[in-house]
Short mmCIF file of C-alpha atoms in Angstrom, two decimals:
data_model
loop_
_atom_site.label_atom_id
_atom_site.label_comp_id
_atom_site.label_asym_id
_atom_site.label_seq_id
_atom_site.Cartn_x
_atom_site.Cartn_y
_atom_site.Cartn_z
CA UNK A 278 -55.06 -42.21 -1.05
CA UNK A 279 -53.40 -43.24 -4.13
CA UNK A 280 -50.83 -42.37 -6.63
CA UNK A 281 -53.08 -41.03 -9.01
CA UNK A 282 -54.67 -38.09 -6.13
CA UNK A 283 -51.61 -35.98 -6.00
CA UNK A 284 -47.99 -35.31 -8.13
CA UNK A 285 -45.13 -35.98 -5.97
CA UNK A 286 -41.76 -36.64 -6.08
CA UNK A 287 -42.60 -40.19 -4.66
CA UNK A 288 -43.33 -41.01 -8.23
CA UNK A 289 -39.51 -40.95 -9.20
CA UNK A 290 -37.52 -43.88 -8.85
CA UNK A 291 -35.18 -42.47 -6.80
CA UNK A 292 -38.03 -42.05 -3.66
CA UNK A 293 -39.77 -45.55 -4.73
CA UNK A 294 -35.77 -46.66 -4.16
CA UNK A 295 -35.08 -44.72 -0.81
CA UNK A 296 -38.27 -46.46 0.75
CA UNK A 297 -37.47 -50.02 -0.45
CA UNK A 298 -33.90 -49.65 1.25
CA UNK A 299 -35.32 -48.09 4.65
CA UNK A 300 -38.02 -50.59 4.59
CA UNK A 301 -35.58 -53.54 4.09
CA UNK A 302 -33.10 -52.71 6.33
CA UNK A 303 -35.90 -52.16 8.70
CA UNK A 304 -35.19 -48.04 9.26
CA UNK A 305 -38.60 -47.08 9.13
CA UNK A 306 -41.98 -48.73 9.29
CA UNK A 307 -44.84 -49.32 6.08
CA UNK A 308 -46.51 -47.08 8.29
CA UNK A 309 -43.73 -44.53 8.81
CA UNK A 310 -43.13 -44.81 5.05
CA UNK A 311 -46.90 -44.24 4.12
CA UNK A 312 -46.71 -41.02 6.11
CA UNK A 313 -43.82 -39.41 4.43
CA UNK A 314 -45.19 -40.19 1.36
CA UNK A 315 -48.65 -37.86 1.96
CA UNK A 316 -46.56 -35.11 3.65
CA UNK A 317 -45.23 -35.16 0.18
CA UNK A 318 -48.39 -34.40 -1.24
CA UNK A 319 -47.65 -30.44 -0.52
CA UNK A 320 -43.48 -30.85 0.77
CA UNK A 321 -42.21 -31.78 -2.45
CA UNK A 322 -38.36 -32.27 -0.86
CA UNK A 323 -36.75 -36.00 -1.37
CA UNK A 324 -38.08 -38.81 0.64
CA UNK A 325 -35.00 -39.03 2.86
CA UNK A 326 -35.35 -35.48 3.66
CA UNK A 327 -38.95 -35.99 5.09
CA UNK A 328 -38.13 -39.19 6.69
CA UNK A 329 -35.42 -36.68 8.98
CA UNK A 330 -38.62 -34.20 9.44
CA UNK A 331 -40.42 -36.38 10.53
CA UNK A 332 -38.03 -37.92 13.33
CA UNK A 333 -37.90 -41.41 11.82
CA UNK A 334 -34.43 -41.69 10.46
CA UNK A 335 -30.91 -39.25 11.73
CA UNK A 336 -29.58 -37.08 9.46
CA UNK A 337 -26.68 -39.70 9.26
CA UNK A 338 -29.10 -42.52 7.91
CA UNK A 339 -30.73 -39.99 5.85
CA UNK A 340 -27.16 -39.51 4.31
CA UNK A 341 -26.60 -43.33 3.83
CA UNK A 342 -29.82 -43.64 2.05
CA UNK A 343 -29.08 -40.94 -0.50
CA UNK A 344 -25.67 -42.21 -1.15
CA UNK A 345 -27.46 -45.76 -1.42
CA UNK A 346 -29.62 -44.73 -4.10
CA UNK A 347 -27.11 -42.87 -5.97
CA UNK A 348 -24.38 -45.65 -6.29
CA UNK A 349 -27.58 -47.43 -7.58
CA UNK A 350 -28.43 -44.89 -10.19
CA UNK A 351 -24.88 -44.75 -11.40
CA UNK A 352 -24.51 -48.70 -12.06
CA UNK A 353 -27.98 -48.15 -13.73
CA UNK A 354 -27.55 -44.69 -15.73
CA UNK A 355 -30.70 -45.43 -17.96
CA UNK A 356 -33.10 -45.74 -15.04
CA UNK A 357 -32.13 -42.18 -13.45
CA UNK A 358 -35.38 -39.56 -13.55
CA UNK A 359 -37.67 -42.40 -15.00
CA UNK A 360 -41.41 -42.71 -13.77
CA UNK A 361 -42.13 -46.25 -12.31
CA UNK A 362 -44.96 -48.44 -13.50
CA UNK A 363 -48.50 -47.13 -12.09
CA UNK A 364 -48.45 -50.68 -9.74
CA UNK A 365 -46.24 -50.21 -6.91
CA UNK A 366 -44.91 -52.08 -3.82
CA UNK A 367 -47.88 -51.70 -1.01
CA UNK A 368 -45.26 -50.27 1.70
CA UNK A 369 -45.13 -47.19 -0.47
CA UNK A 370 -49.02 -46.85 -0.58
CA UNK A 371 -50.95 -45.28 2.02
CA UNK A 372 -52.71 -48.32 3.92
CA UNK A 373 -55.35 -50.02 2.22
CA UNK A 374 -57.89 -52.80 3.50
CA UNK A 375 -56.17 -55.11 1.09
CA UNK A 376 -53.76 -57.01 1.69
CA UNK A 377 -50.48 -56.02 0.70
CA UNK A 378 -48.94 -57.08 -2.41
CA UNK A 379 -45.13 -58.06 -1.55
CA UNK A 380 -42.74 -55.87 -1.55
CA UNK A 381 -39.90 -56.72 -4.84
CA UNK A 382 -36.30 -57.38 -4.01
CA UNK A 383 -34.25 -54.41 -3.42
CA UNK A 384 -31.57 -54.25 -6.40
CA UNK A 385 -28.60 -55.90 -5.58
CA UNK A 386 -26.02 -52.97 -5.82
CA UNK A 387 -27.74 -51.48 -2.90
CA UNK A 388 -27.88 -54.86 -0.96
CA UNK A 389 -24.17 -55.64 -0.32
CA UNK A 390 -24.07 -51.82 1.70
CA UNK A 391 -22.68 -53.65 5.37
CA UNK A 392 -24.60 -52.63 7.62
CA UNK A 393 -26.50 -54.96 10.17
CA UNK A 394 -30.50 -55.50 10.20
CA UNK A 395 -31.33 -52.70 12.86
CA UNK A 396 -30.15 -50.56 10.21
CA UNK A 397 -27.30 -47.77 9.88
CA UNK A 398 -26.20 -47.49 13.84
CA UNK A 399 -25.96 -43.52 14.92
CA UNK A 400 -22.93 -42.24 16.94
CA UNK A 401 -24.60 -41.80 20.13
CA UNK A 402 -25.57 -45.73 19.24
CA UNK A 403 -22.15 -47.04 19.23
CA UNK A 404 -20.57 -44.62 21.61
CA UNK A 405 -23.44 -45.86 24.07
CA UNK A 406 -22.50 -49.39 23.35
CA UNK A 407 -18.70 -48.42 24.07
CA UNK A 408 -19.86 -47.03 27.92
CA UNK A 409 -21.74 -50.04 28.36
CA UNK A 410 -18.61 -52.80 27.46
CA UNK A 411 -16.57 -50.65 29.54
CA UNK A 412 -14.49 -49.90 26.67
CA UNK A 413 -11.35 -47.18 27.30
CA UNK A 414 -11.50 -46.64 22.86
CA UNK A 415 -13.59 -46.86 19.83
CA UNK A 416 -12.48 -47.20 17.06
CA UNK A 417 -14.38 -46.40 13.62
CA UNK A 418 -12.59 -47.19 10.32
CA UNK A 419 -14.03 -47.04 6.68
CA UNK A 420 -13.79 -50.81 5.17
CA UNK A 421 -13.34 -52.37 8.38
CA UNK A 422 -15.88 -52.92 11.45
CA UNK A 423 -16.66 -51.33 14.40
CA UNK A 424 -14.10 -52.02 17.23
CA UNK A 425 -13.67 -51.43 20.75
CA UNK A 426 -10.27 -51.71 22.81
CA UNK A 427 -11.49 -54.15 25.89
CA UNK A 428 -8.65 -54.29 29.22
CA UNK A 429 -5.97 -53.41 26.33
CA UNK A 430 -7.23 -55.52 23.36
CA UNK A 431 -8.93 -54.47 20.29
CA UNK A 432 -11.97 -56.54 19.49
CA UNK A 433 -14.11 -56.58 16.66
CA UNK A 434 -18.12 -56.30 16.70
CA UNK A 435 -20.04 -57.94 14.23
CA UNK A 436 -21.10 -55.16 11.97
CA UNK A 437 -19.49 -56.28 8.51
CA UNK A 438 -17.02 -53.57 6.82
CA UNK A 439 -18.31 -50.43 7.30
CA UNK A 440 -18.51 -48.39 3.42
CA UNK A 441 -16.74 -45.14 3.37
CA UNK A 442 -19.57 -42.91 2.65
CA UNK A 443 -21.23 -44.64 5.80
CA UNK A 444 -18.23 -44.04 8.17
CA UNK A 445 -18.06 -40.52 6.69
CA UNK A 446 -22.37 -39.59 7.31
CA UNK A 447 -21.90 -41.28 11.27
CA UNK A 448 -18.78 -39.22 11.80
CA UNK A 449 -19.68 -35.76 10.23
CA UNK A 450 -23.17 -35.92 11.57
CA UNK A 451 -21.47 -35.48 15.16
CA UNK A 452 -19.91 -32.53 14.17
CA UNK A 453 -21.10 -28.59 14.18
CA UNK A 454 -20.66 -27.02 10.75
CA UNK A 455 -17.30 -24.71 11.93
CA UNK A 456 -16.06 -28.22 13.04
CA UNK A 457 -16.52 -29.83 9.74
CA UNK A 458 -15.10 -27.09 7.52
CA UNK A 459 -11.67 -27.61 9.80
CA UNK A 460 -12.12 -31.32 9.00
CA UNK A 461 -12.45 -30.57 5.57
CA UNK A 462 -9.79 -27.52 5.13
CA UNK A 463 -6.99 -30.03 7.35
CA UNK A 464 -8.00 -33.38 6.94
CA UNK A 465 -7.47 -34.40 11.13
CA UNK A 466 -9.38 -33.07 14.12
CA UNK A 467 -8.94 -33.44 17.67
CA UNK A 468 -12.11 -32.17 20.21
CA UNK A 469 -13.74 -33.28 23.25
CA UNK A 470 -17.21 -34.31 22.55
CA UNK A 471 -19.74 -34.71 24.62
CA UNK A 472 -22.91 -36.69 23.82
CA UNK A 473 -26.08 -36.13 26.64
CA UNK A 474 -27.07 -39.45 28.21
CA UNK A 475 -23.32 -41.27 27.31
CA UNK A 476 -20.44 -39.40 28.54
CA UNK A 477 -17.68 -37.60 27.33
CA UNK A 478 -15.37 -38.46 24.84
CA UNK A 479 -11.40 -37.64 23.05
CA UNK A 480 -12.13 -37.93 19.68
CA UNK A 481 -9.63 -37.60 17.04
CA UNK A 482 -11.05 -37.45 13.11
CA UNK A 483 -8.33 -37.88 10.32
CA UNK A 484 -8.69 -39.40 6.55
CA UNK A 485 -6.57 -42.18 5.15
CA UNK A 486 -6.38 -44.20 2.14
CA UNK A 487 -10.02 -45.51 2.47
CA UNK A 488 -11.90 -42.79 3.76
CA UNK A 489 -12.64 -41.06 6.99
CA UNK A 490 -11.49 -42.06 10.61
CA UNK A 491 -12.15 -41.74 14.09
CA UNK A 492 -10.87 -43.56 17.55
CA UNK A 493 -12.74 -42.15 20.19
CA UNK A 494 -11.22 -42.05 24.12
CA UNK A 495 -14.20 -43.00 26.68
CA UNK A 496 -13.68 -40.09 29.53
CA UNK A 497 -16.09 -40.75 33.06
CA UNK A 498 -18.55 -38.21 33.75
CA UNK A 499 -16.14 -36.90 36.81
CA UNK A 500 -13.01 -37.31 37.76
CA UNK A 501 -11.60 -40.42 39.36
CA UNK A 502 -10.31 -41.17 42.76
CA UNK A 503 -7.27 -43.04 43.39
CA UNK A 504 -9.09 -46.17 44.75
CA UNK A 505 -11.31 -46.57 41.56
CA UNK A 506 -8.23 -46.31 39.56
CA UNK A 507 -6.01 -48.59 41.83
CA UNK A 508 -3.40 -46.70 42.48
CA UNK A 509 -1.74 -46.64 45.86
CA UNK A 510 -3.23 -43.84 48.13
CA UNK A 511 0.76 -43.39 49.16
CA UNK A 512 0.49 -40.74 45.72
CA UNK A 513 -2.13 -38.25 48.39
CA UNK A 514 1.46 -37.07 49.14
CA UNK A 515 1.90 -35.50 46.03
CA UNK A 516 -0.79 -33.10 46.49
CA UNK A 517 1.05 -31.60 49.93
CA UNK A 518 3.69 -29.71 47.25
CA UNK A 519 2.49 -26.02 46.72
CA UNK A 520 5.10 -25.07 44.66
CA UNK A 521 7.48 -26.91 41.60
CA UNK A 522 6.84 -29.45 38.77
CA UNK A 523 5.28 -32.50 39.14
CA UNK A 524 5.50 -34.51 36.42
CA UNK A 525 3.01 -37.78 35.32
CA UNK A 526 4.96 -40.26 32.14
CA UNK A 527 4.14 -42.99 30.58
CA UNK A 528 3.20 -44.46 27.03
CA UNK A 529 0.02 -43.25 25.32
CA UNK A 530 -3.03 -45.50 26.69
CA UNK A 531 -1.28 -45.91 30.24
CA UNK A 532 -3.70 -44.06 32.28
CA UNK A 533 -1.60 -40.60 32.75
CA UNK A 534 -4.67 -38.40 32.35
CA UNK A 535 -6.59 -40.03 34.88
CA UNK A 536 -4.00 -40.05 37.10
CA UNK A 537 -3.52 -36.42 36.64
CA UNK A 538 -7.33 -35.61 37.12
CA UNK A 539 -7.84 -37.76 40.29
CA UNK A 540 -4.55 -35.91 41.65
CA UNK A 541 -6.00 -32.34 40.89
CA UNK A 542 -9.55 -33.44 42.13
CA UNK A 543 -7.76 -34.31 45.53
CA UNK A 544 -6.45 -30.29 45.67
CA UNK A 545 -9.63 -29.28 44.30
CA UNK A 546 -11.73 -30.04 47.33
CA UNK A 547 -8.58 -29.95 50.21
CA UNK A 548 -7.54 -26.11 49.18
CA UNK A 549 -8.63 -22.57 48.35
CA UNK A 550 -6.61 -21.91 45.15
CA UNK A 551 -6.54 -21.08 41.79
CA UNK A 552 -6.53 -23.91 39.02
CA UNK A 553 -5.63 -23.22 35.82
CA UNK A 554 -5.45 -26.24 32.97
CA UNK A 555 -4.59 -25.65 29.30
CA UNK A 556 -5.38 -29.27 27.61
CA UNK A 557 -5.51 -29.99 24.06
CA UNK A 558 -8.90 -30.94 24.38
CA UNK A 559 -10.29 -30.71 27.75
CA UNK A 560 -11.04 -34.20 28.97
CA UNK A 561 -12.16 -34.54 32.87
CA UNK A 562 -14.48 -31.62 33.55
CA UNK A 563 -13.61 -30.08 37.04
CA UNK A 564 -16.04 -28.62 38.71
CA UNK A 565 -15.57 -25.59 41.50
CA UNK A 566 -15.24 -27.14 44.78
CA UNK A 567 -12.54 -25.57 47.02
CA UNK A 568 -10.96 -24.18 44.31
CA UNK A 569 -11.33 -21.55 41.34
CA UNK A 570 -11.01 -23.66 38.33
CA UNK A 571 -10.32 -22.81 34.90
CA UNK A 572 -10.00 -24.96 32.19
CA UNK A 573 -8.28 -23.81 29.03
CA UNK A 574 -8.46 -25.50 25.50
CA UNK A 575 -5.41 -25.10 23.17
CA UNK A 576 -6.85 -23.77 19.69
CA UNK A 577 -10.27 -23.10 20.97
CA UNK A 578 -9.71 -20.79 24.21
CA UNK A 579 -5.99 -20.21 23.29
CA UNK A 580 -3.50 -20.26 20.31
CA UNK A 581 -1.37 -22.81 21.79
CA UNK A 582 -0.06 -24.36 25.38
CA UNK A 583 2.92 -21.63 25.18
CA UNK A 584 0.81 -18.13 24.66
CA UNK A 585 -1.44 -20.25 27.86
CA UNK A 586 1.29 -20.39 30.26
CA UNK A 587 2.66 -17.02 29.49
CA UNK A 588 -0.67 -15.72 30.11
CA UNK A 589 -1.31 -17.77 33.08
CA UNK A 590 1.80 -16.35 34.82
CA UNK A 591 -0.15 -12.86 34.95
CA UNK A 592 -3.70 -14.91 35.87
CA UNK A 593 -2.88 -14.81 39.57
CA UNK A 594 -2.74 -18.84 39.50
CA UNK A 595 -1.66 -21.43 42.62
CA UNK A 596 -1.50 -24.44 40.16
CA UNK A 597 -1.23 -25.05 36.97
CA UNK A 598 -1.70 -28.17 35.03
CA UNK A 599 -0.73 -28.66 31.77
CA UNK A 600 -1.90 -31.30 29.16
CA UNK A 601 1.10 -32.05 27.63
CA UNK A 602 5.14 -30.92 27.74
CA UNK A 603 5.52 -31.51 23.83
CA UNK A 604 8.36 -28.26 22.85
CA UNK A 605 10.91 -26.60 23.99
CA UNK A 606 8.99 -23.28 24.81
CA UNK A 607 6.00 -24.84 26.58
CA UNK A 608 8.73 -26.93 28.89
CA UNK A 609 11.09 -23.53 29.24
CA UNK A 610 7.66 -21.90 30.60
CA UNK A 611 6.27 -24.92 32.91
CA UNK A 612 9.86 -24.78 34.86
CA UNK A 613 10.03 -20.93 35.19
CA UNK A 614 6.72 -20.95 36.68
CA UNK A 615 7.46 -23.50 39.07
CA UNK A 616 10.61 -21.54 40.20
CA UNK A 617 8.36 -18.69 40.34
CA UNK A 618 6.32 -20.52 43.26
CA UNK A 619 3.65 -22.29 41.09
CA UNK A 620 2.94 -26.26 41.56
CA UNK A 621 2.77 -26.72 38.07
CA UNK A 622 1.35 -30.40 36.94
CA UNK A 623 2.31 -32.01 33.66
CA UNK A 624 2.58 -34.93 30.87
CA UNK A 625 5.04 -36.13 29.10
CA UNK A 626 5.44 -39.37 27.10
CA UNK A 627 8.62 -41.26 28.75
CA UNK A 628 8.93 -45.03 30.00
CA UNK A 629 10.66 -43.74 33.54
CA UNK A 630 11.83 -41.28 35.79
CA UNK A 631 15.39 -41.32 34.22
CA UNK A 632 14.26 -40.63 31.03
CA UNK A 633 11.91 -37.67 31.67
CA UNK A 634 14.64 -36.27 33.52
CA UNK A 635 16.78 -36.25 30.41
CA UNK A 636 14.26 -35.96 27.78
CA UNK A 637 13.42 -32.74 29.67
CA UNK A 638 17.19 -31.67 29.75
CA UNK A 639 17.87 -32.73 25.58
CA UNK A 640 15.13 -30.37 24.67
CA UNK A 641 17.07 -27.51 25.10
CA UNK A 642 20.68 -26.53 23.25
CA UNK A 643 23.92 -27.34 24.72
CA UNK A 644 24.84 -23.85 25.76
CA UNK A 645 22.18 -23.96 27.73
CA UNK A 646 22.22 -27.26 29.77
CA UNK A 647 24.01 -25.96 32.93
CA UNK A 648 21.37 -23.42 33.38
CA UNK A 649 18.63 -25.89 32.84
CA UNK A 650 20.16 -28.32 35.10
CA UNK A 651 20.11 -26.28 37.60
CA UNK A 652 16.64 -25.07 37.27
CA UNK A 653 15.34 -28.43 36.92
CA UNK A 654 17.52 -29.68 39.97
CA UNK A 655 15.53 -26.85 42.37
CA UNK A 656 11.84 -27.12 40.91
CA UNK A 657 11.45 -30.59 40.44
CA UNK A 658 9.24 -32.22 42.80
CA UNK A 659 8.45 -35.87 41.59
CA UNK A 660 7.81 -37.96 38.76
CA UNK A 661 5.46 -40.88 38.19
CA UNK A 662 5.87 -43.41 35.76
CA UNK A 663 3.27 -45.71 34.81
CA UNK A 664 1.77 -48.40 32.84
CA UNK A 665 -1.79 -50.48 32.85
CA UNK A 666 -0.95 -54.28 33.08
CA UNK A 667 -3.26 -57.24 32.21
CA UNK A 668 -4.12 -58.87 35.30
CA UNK A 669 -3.64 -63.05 35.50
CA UNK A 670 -7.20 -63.68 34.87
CA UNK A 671 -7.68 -61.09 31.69
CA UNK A 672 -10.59 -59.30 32.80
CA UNK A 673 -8.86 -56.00 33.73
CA UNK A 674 -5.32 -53.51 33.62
CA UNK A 675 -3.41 -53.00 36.66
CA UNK A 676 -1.51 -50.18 37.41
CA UNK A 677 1.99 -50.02 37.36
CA UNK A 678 4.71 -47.34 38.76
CA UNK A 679 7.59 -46.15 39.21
CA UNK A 680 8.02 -43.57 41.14
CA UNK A 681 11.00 -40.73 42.74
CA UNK A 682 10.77 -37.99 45.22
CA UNK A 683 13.55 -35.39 43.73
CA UNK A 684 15.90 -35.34 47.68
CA UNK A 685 18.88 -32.86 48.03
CA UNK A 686 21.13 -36.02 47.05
CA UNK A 687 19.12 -36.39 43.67
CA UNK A 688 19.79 -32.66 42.88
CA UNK A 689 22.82 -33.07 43.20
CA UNK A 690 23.68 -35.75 40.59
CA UNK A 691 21.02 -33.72 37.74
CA UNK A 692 23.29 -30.84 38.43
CA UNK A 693 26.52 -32.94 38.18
CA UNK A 694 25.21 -35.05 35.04
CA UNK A 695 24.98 -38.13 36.94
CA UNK A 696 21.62 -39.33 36.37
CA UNK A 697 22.41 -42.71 35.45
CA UNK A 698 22.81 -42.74 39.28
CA UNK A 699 19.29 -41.91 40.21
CA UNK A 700 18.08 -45.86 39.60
CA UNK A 701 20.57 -46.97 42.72
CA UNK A 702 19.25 -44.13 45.35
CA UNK A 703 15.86 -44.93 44.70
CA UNK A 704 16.06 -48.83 45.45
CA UNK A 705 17.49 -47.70 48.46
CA UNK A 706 14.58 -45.19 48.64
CA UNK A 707 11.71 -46.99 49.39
CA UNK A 708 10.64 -46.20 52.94
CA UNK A 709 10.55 -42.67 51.39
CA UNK A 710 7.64 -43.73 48.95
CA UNK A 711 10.29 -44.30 45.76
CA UNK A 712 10.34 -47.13 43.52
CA UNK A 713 11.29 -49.21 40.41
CA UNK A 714 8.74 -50.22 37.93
CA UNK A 715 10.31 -53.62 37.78
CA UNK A 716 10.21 -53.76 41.48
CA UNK A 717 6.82 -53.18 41.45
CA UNK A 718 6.07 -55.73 38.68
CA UNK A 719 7.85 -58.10 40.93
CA UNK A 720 5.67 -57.43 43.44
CA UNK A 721 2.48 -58.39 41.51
CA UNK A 722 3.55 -61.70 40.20
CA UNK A 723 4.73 -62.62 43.71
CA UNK A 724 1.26 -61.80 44.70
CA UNK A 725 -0.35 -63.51 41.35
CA UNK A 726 -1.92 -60.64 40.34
CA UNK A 727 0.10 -60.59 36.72
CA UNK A 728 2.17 -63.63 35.10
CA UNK A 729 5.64 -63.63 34.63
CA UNK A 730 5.01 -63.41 30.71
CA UNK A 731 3.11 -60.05 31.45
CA UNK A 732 5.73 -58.29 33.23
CA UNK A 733 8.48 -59.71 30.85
CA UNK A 734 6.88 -57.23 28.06
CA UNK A 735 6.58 -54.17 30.54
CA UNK A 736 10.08 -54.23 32.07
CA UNK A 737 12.81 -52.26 32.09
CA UNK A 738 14.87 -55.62 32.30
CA UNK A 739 13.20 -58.57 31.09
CA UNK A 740 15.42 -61.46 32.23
CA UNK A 741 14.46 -60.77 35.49
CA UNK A 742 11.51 -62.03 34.69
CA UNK A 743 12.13 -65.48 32.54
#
């Protein structure tokens, strides 16, 4: 079949264009390319269009393409619409029992696009790739290459600087059309996504300077245990509470989440209760097992974590875990429900058990404070500090923690305002399962596990260390 058979929009420069790219950059095959090209003989949509169709490109490559072609046309205004001479490159012809004529260069404007000879990766692609390098974040940023945050460190793949309008087809490609119009309308998105085959993922979408962004949190298929996280399975004793706040700190990136779902699985398959979770987005998916559970998503379930808790209270729940303790009102509701007989299970972003306590107290105004202190002095149950460590040999993160059981002598000094006291009852703690972080740092250089230089950068008191 030749040119000359049918009219088609092959005939434009702009089609003869989009197959010379996918062809170079090895997208699609002469053959592939030969069978768009006579489905356009009654379809008389754009090349890139068809190639989608027809399964040989994604949408998102489909999108490169056409932005390829028109940063082409634009360089070259007086070439737009114009019909190409009747000899053209072989790949765009049907097959023939010639042989085929060689294809001509593709114009340079389209040539310095960065993207690597398999051609424009998909999301499931690079998410896949993430999984596979055991990486805990991805991290896609227009003008810069792919990267992927190994034990802790950010390393780059060799995929050149990725072009804006590339980062931007990957990205919104991923996303339903109600979840692109909030992209567009507030320029950042956070969502759980979850690709069949890979896993499940926190991604969080926001534009900058260059373009469009996205860092993506790898999240297992189920939740962990304690073992597979290497924690201490002394922390089983925090699922024996039935009632008052339990509270998980740390830094972002230190592991709190998992911590939090391996705890929860643990009463999920030991009890007969009702689990509630409001999470902004849902990360570990628990399934039934002992328990009821229902999982909540702030601004997609519920209009925030407060209007959740308030209407948990009424949800006959046993435990409630919340995502995060970020304002005063969700943090005035997580303690009244664990007066009110609830084990309620948080998050909160503090370096140790000191601080939570009083970052938890300094939320709320002064006329206020002895009430609060006294509240928090009767529900609190324990709080768990912890960071992820590089081991000695660099190949994985440790975890680290610090940890307090809230005694009638603890209490006693956050009722008094003596909390600057807590540090010396829980060295003295530790046959009661309390400890200090740097204590436990100690304990992993004595035993090799970490260098000295390691836990100089994690400790409360770094001399200790030199």
């Amino acid at each position: 079949m030749g040119w000359a058979k049918f009219p088609s929009r092959m005939q434009t420069q702009e089609d003869a264009l989009v197959g010379r790219i996918a062809l170079h950059y090895k997208l699609i095959s002469p053959e592939q390319l030969s069978a768009a090209s006579q489905r356009q003989s009654t379809d008389r949509r754009p090349l890139s269009a068809l190639l989608v169709d027809l399964k040989f490109i994604s949408t998102a490559q489909a999108k490169w393409l056409d932005h390829a072609r028109q940063q082409f046309f634009s360089k070259n205004p007086g070439s737009t619409g114009a019909t190409p001479a009747p000899a053209q490159p072989a790949e765009v012809r049907a097959p023939e029992p010639a042989p085929p004529a060689p294809a001509p260069p593709v114009p340079r404007p389209v040539t310095v696009a960065p993207v690597n000879r398999e051609g424009l990766p998909s999301l499931q692609q690079i998410l896949t790739r993430a999984f596979e390098a055991k990486a805990s974040d991805v991290h896609i940023h227009a003008r810069a290459p792919l990267q992927m945050r190994v034990n802790g460190v950010l390393k780059e793949l060799k995929t050149g600087a990725l072009e804006p309008a590339m980062v931007e087809a990957i990205l919104k490609d991923a996303l339903s059309a109600e979840q692109r119009a909030l992209l567009d309308e507030h320029w950042d998105l956070d969502l759980a996504l979850a690709l069949p085959g890979v896993g499940r993922f926190r991604a969080s979408f926001y534009k900058q300077q260059r373009g469009w962004d996205a860092v993506f949190r790898t999240i297992p298929p189920t939740p962990p245990t304690l073992e597979q996280l290497g924690l201490p399975q002394t922390l089983a004793k925090l699922t024996d509470f039935h009632q008052g706040l339990l509270l998980i700190t740390g830094p972002a990136g230190c592991g709190k989440s998992s911590t939090m779902a391996a705890l929860l699985s643990m009463l999920n398959a030991s009890r007969q209760d009702h689990i509630i979770t409001v999470e902004d987005p849902i990360e570990y998916v628990h399934a039934p097992q002992g328990c009821v559970v229902n999982q909540r998503q702030a601004n997609k379930h519920t209009r925030s974590f407060a209007n959740a808790l308030r209407a948990a209270l009424r949800e006959d729940p046993d435990i409630i875990m919340i995502g995060e303790l970020r304002d005063l009102e969700t943090i005035q509701l997580a303690i009244s429900a664990a007066e009110t007989g609830h084990l309620v299970m948080g998050t909160l972003h503090t370096n140790n058990a000191i601080r939570t306590i009083n970052r938890i107290l300094d939320v709320f105004p002064p006329k206020q404070q002895s009430q609060i202190r006294a509240m928090v002095s009767e529900s609190l149950r324990a709080i768990v500090s912890q960071r992820l460590v590089l081991s000695a040999d660099g190949n994985r993160r440790i975890p680290v923690l610090e940890v307090l059981y809230v005694k009638p002598s603890i209490s006693n000094l956050i009722r008094e305002e003596k909390t600057f006291q807590i540090r010396s009852v829980m060295q003295t703690g530790r046959s009661e399962g309390m400890c200090l972080l740097d204590d436990s740092l100690a304990e992993l250089v004595k035993s090799g596990q970490i260098t000295k230089a390691e836990a100089r950068r994690h400790a409360e008191d770094p001399k200790r260390f030199a």
